[in-house]
Amino acid sequence: MLRREKLKKLERRLRRKKRVRKKVFGTPERPRLSVYRSLKHIYAQIIDDTRGHTLVAASSLSPEIRERWEELKKEGGKTAVARAVGELLGRKAVEAGIRKVVFDRGGFKYHGRVRALAEGARSAGLEF
């Protein structure tokens, strides 16, 4: 029973992801900021879909975040880590000359860690 419920949850997320991806497409002028959230980590990358290239990437496994891991976890748990990942991604994007992006939440609800990552990226200078 539990296995079937997990599968349904995954199927619903993938269905939402397809629905979002119908409308969200990254161009060279406005690439796509894609988010993936696992149980322990969060990953984000800025992608130019016309070429299929990742322009900038950051995650909770990045060395800059890993060295502050314990401090961030005490500060606000995984949400604080997600915000730091967003800020790191935003800084890297601005250095690469990217200011405007399209946000792709990847089928996840815009809530909690996904929202914290988005707010962190905005605070670092990204517009979406």
PDB file of N, CA, C and O in Angstrom, residues 1-11:
ATOM      1  N   MET A   1       0.826  -1.197   0.000  1.00  0.00           N
ATOM      2  CA  MET A   1       0.000   0.000   0.000  1.00  0.00           C
ATOM      3  C   MET A   1       0.866   1.255   0.000  1.00  0.00           C
ATOM      4  O   MET A   1       0.625   2.160  -0.763  1.00  0.00           O
ATOM      5  N   LEU A   2       1.874   1.294   0.862  1.00  0.00           N
ATOM      6  CA  LEU A   2       2.730   2.468   0.952  1.00  0.00           C
ATOM      7  C   LEU A   2       3.452   2.716  -0.369  1.00  0.00           C
ATOM      8  O   LEU A   2       3.555   3.844  -0.821  1.00  0.00           O
ATOM      9  N   ARG A   3       3.908   1.659  -1.000  1.00  0.00           N
ATOM     10  CA  ARG A   3       4.631   1.791  -2.265  1.00  0.00           C
ATOM     11  C   ARG A   3       3.744   2.421  -3.337  1.00  0.00           C
ATOM     12  O   ARG A   3       4.176   3.284  -4.085  1.00  0.00           O
ATOM     13  N   ARG A   4       2.495   2.012  -3.399  1.00  0.00           N
ATOM     14  CA  ARG A   4       1.566   2.539  -4.386  1.00  0.00           C
ATOM     15  C   ARG A   4       1.317   4.034  -4.154  1.00  0.00           C
ATOM     16  O   ARG A   4       1.255   4.811  -5.091  1.00  0.00           O
ATOM     17  N   GLU A   5       1.210   4.452  -2.878  1.00  0.00           N
ATOM     18  CA  GLU A   5       1.001   5.861  -2.559  1.00  0.00           C
ATOM     19  C   GLU A   5       2.197   6.707  -2.969  1.00  0.00           C
ATOM     20  O   GLU A   5       2.041   7.805  -3.490  1.00  0.00           O
ATOM     21  N   LYS A   6       3.402   6.184  -2.755  1.00  0.00           N
ATOM     22  CA  LYS A   6       4.611   6.899  -3.158  1.00  0.00           C
ATOM     23  C   LYS A   6       4.642   7.076  -4.669  1.00  0.00           C
ATOM     24  O   LYS A   6       4.989   8.136  -5.171  1.00  0.00           O
ATOM     25  N   LEU A   7       4.274   6.031  -5.393  1.00  0.00           N
ATOM     26  CA  LEU A   7       4.267   6.077  -6.840  1.00  0.00           C
ATOM     27  C   LEU A   7       3.264   7.116  -7.330  1.00  0.00           C
ATOM     28  O   LEU A   7       3.554   7.898  -8.224  1.00  0.00           O
ATOM     29  N   LYS A   8       2.092   7.160  -6.712  1.00  0.00           N
ATOM     30  CA  LYS A   8       1.088   8.143  -7.101  1.00  0.00           C
ATOM     31  C   LYS A   8       1.596   9.558  -6.875  1.00  0.00           C
ATOM     32  O   LYS A   8       1.365  10.449  -7.678  1.00  0.00           O
ATOM     33  N   LYS A   9       2.308   9.758  -5.781  1.00  0.00           N
ATOM     34  CA  LYS A   9       2.845  11.083  -5.473  1.00  0.00           C
ATOM     35  C   LYS A   9       3.866  11.496  -6.537  1.00  0.00           C
ATOM     36  O   LYS A   9       3.846  12.636  -7.013  1.00  0.00           O
ATOM     37  N   LEU A  10       4.739  10.574  -6.915  1.00  0.00           N
ATOM     38  CA  LEU A  10       5.727  10.843  -7.955  1.00  0.00           C
ATOM     39  C   LEU A  10       5.039  11.127  -9.289  1.00  0.00           C
ATOM     40  O   LEU A  10       5.408  12.055 -10.003  1.00  0.00           O
ATOM     41  N   GLU A  11       4.033  10.328  -9.620  1.00  0.00           N
ATOM     42  CA  GLU A  11       3.302  10.539 -10.871  1.00  0.00           C
ATOM     43  C   GLU A  11       2.649  11.916 -10.908  1.00  0.00           C
ATOM     44  O   GLU A  11       2.661  12.581 -11.941  1.00  0.00           O
TER      45      GLU A  11
END
